[in-house]
mmCIF file of C-alpha atoms and ligand atoms in Angstrom:
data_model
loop_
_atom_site.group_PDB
_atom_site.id
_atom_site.type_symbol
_atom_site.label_atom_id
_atom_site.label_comp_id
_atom_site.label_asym_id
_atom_site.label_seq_id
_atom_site.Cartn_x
_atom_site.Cartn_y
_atom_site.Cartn_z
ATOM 1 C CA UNK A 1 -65.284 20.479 -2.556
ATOM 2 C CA UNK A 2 -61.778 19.988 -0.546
ATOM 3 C CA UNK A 3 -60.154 16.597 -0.883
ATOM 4 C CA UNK A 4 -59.955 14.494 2.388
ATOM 5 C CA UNK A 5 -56.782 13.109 2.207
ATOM 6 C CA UNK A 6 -54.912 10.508 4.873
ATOM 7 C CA UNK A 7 -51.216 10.751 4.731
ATOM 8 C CA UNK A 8 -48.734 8.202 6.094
ATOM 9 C CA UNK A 9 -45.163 9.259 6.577
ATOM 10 C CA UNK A 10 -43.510 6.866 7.468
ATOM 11 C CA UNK A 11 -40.052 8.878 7.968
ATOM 12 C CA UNK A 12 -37.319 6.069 8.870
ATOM 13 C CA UNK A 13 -39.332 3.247 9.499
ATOM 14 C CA UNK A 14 -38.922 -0.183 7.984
ATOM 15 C CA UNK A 15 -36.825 -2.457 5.918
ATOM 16 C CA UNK A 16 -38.228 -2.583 2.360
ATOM 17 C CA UNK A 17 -39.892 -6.117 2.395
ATOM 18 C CA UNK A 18 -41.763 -4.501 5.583
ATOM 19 C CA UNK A 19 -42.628 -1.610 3.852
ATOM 20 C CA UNK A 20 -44.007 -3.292 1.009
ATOM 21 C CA UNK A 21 -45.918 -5.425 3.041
ATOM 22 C CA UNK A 22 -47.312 -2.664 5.061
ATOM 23 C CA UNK A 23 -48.156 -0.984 1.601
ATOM 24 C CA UNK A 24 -49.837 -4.136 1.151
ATOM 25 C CA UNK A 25 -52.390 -4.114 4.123
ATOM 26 C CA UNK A 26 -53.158 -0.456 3.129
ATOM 27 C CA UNK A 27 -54.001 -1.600 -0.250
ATOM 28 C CA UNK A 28 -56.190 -4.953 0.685
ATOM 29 C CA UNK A 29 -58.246 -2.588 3.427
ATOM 30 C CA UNK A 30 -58.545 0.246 1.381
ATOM 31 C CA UNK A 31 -61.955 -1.198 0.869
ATOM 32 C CA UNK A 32 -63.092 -0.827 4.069
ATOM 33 C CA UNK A 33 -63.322 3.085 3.883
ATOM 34 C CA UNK A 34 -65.282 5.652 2.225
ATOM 35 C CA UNK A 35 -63.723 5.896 -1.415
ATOM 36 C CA UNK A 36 -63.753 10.103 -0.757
ATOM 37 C CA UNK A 37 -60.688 9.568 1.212
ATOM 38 C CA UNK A 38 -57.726 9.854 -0.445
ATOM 39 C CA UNK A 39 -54.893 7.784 0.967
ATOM 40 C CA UNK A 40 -51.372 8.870 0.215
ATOM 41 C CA UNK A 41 -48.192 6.397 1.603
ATOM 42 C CA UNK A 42 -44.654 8.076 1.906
ATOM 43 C CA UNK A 43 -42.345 5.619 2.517
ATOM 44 C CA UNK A 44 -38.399 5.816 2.564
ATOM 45 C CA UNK A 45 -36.733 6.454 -0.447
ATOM 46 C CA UNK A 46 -35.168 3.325 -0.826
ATOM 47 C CA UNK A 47 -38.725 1.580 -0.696
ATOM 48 C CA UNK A 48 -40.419 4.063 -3.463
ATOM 49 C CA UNK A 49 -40.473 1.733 -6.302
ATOM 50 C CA UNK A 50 -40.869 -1.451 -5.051
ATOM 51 C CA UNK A 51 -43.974 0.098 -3.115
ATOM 52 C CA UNK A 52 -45.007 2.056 -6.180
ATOM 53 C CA UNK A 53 -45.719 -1.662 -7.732
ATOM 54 C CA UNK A 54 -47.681 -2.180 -4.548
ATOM 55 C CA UNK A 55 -50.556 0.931 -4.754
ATOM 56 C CA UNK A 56 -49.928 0.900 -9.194
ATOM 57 C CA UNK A 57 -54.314 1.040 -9.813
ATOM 58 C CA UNK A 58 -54.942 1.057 -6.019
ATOM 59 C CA UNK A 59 -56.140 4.233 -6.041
ATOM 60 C CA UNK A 60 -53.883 5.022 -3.753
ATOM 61 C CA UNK A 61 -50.967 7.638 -4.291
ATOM 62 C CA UNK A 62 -47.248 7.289 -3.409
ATOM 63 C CA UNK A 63 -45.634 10.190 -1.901
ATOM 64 C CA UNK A 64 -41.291 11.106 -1.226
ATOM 65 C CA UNK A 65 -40.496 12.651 2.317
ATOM 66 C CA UNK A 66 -37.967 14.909 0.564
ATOM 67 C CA UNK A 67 -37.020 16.233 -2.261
ATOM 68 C CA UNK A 68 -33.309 17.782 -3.343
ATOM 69 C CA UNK A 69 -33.640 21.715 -3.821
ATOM 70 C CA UNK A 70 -30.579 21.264 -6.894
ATOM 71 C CA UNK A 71 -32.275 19.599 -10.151
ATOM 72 C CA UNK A 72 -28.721 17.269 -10.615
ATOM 73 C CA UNK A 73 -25.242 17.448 -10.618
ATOM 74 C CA UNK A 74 -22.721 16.432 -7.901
ATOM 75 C CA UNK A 75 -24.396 16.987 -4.741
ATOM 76 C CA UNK A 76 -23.860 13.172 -3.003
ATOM 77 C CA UNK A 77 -26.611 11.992 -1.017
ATOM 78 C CA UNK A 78 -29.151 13.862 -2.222
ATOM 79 C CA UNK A 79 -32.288 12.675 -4.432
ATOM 80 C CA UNK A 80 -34.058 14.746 -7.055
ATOM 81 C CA UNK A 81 -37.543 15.892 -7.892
ATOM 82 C CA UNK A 82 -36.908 14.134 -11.247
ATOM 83 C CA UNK A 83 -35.630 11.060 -9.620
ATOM 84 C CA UNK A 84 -38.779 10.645 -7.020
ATOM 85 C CA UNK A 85 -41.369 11.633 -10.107
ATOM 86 C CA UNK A 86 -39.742 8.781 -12.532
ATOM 87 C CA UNK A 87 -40.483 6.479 -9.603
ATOM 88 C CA UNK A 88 -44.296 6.797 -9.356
ATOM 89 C CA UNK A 89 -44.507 9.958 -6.837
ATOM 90 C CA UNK A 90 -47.120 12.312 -7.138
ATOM 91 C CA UNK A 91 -46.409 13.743 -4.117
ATOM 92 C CA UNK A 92 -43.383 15.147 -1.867
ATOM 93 C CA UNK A 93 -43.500 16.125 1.834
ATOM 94 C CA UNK A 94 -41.398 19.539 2.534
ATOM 95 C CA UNK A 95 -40.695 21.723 5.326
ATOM 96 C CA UNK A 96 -41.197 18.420 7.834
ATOM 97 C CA UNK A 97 -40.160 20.061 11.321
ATOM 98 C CA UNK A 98 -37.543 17.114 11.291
ATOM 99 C CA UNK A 99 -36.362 18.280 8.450
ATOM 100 C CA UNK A 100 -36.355 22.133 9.628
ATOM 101 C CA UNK A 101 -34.832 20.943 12.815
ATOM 102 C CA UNK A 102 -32.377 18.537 12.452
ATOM 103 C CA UNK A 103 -31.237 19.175 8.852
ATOM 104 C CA UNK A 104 -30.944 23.107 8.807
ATOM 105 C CA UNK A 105 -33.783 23.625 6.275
ATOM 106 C CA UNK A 106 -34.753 27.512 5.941
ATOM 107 C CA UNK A 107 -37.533 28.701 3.926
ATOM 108 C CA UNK A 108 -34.638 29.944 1.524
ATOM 109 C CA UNK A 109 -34.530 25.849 0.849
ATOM 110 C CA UNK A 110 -37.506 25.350 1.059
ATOM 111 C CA UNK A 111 -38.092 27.725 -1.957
ATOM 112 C CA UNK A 112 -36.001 25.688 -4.055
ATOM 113 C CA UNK A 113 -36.881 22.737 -3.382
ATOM 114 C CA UNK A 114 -40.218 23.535 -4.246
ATOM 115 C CA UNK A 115 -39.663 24.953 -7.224
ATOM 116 C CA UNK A 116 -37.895 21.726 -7.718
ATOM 117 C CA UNK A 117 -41.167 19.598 -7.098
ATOM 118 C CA UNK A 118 -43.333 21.866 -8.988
ATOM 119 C CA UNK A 119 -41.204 21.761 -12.168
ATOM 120 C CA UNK A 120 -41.556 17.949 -11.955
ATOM 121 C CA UNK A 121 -44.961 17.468 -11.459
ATOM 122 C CA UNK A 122 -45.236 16.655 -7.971
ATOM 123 C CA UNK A 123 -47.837 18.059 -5.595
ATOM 124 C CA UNK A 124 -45.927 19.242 -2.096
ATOM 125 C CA UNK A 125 -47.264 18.716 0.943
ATOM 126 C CA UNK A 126 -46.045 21.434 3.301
ATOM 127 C CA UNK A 127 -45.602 21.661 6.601
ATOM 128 C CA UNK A 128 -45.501 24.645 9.268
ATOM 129 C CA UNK A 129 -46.035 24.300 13.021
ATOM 130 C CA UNK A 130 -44.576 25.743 16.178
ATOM 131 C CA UNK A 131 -42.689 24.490 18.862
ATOM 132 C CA UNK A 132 -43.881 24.695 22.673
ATOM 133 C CA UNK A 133 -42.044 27.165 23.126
ATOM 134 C CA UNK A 134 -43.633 29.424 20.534
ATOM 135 C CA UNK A 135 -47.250 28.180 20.988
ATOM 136 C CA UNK A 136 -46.765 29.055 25.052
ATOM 137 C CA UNK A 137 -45.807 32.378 24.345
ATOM 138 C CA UNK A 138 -48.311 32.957 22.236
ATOM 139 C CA UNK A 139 -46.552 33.288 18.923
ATOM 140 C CA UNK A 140 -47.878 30.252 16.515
ATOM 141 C CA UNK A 141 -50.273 32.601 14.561
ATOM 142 C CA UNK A 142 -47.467 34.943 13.783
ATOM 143 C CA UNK A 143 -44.881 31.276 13.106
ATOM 144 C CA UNK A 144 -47.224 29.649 10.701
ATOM 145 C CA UNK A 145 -47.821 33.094 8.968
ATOM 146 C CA UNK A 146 -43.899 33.742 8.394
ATOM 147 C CA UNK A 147 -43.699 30.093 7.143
ATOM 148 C CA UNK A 148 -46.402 30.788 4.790
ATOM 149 C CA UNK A 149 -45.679 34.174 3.495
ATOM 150 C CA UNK A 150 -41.808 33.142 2.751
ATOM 151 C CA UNK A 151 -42.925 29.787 1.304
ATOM 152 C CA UNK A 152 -46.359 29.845 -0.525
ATOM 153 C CA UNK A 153 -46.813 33.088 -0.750
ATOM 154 C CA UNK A 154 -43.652 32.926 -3.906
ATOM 155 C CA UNK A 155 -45.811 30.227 -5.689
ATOM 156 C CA UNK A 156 -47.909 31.151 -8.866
ATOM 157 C CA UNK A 157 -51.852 30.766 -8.625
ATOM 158 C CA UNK A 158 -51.811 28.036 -10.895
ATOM 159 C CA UNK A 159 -48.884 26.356 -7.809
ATOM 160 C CA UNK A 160 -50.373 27.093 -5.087
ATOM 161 C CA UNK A 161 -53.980 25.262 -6.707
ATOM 162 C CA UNK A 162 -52.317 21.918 -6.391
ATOM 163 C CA UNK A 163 -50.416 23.002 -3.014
ATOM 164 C CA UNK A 164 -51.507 20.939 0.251
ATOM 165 C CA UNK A 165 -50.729 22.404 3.454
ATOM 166 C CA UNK A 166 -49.845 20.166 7.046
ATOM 167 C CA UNK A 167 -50.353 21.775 10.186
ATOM 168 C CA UNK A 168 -48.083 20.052 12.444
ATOM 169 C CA UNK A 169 -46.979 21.604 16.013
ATOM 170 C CA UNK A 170 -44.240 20.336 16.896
ATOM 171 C CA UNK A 171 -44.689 19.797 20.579
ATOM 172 C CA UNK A 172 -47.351 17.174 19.204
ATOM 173 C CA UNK A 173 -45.378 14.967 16.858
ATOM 174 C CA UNK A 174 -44.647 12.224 18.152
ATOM 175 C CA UNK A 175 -45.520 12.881 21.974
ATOM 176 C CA UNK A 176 -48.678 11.447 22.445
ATOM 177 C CA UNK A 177 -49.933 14.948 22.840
ATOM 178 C CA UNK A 178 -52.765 15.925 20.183
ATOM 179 C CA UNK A 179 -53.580 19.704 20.061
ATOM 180 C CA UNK A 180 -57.751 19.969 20.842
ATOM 181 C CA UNK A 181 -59.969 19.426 17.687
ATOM 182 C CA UNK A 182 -60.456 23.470 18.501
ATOM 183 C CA UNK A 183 -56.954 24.573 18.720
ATOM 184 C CA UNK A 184 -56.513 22.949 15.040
ATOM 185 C CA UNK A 185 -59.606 24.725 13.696
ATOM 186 C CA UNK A 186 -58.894 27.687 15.335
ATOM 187 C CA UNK A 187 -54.894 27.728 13.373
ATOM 188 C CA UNK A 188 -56.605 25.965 10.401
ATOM 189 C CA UNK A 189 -58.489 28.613 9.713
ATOM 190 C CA UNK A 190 -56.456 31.374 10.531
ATOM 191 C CA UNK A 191 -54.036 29.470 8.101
ATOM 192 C CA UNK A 192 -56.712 29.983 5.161
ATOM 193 C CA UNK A 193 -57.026 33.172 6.270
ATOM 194 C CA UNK A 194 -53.417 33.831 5.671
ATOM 195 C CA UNK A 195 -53.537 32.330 2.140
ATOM 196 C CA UNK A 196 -56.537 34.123 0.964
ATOM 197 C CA UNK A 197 -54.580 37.277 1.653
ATOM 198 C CA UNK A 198 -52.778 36.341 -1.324
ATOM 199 C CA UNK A 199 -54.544 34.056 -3.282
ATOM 200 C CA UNK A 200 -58.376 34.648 -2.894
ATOM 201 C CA UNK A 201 -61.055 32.336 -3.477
ATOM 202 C CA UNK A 202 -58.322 29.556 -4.361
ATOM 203 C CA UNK A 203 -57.526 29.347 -0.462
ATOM 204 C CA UNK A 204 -61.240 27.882 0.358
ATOM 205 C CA UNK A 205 -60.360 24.564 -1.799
ATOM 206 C CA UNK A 206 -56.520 24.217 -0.516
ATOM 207 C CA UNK A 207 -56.832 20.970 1.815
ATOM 208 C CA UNK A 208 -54.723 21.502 5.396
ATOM 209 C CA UNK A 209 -54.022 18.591 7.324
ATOM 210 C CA UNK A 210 -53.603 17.925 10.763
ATOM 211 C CA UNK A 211 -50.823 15.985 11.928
ATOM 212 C CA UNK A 212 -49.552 15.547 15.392
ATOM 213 C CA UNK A 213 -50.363 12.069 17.405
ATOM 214 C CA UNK A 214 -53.164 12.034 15.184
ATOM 215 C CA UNK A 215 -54.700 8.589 15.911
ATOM 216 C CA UNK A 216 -57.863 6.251 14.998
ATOM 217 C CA UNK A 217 -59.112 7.425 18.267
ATOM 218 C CA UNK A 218 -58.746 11.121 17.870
ATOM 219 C CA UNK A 219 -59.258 11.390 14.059
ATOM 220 C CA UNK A 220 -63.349 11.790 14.237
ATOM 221 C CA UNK A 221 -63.685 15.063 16.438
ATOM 222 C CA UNK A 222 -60.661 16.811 14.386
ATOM 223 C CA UNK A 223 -61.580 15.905 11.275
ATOM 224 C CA UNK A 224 -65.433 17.230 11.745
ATOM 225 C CA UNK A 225 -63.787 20.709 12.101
ATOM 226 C CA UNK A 226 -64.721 22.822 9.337
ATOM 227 C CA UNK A 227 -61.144 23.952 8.438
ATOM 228 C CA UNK A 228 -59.334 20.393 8.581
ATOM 229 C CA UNK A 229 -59.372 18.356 5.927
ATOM 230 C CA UNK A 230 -57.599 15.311 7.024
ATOM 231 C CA UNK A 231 -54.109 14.291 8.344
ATOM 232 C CA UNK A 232 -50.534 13.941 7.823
ATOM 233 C CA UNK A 233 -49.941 10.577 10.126
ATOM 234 C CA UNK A 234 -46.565 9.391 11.432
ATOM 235 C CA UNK A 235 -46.583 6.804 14.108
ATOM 236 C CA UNK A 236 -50.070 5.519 13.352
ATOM 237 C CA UNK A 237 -49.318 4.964 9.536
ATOM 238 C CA UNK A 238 -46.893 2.542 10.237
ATOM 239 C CA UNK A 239 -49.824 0.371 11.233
ATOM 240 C CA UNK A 240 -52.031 -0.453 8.289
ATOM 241 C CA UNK A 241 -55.188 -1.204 10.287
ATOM 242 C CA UNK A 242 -54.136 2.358 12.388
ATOM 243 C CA UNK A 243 -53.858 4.255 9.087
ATOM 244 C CA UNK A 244 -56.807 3.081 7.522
ATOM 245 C CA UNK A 245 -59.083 3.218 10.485
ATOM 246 C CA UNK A 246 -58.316 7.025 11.127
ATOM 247 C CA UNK A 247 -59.652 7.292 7.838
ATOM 248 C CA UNK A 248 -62.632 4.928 8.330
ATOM 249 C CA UNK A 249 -63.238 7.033 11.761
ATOM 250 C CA UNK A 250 -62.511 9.782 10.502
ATOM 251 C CA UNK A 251 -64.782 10.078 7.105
ATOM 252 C CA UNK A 252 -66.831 7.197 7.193
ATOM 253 C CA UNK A 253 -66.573 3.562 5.544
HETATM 254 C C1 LIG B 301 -45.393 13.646 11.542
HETATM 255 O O1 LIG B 301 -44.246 13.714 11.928
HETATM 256 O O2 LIG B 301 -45.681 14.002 10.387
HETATM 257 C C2 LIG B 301 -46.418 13.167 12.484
HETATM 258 C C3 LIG B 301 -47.623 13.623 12.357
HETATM 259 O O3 LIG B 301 -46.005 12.284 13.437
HETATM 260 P P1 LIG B 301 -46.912 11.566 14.588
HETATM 261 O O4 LIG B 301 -48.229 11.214 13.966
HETATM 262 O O5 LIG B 301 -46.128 10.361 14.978
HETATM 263 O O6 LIG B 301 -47.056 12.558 15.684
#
């Protein structure tokens, strides 16, 4: 059995007394879903531990939107693996198309900073998606497949058993537009596909997310696709009732 898993990143949204009370909301209505969901919040860094305090015995986790591909030394600005893990992380979003975008990141990082996240015990959420561009030409198999095969396709068996995967296109972050609960389970499962070429049977219990505009409103037809196994939420987990109700719509209460 896949985990369903609901993912809030909140990127850089929030002071930290608001993100701690948002963390709060999530936690008092976590009730009000099915208890096979499992809720992860990535807030900024600066918020990680006082929100850590927040979901401590919540059952739910606490997740970093970054991670530093160097394990220490005198690279200013940055944050460590090491640092996020000591903090109450269990999980780290890489390869955000933000990131990829607006911060240079190659898969060449992206290597290293898993590595990074592996060695400390944290469980990376990755993400690959095309732009417009790419998806109107035709190219997103062949986009998601190079950012797989140059990413996960380096990881041992026993790292890529922990790995989650987000399938984001980027012409639907943020936009309002949602890709069709068909065009995700058609690239969800051509994205298994693509990671049972290398790693067999272990590909059938990897969960891949959806994320893109995903909202309370849209999260019940793409999550009863076969392939997708939850979402990786931006706008809509800065909400708590949002967040938890695309779970609760979603997967049931
Ligand atoms: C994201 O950037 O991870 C995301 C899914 O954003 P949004 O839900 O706002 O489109």
């Amino acid at each position: 059995m896949r985990k369903k898993i609901v993912a809030g990143n909140w990127k850089m949204n929030t002071l930290p007394a608001e993100g701690v009370a948002l963390a709060q909301e999530v936690v008092a209505g976590k009730g009000t879903v099915c208890n096979c969901v499992n809720f992860i919040v990535c807030p900024p860094f600066t918020h990680l531990s006082e929100v850590a305090r927040v979901v401590k015995g919540s059952g739910i986790a606490l997740g970093a939107q970054n991670c530093a591909a160097e394990e220490k030394g005198a690279y200013t600005g940055e944050v460590s693996a090491a640092m996020i893990a000591a903090l109450g992380c269990e999980y780290v979003i890489l390869g955000h198309s933000e990131r990829r975008q607006y911060y240079g990141e190659t898969s060449a990082t992206l290597n290293r900073k898993m590595a990074q996240a592996y060695a400390h015990g944290l469980t990376p959420i990755y993400c690959v998606g095309e732009n417009l561009e790419e998806r109107e030409a035709g190219k997103h198999f062949d986009v998601v497949k190079a950012q797989i095969e140059e990413v996960v396709y380096e990881l041992t068996p026993e790292q890529f058993s922990k790995l989650v995967i987000a399938y984001e296109p980027v012409w639907a972050i943020g936009t309002g537009k949602t890709a069709t609960a068909e065009q995700a389970q058609e690239i969800h499962a051509y994205i298994r596909q693509v990671l049972a070429a290398k790693f067999g049977a272990a590909a059938a219990e990897t969960a891949i997310l959806y994320g893109g505009s995903c909202k309370p409103g849209n999260a019940a037809e793409l999550f009863a696709k076969e392939d997708v196994d939850g979402g990786l939420i931006g706008g809509a987990a800065l909400k708590a009732e949002d967040f938890l109700a695309i779970g609760r719509n979603g997967f049931g209460k």
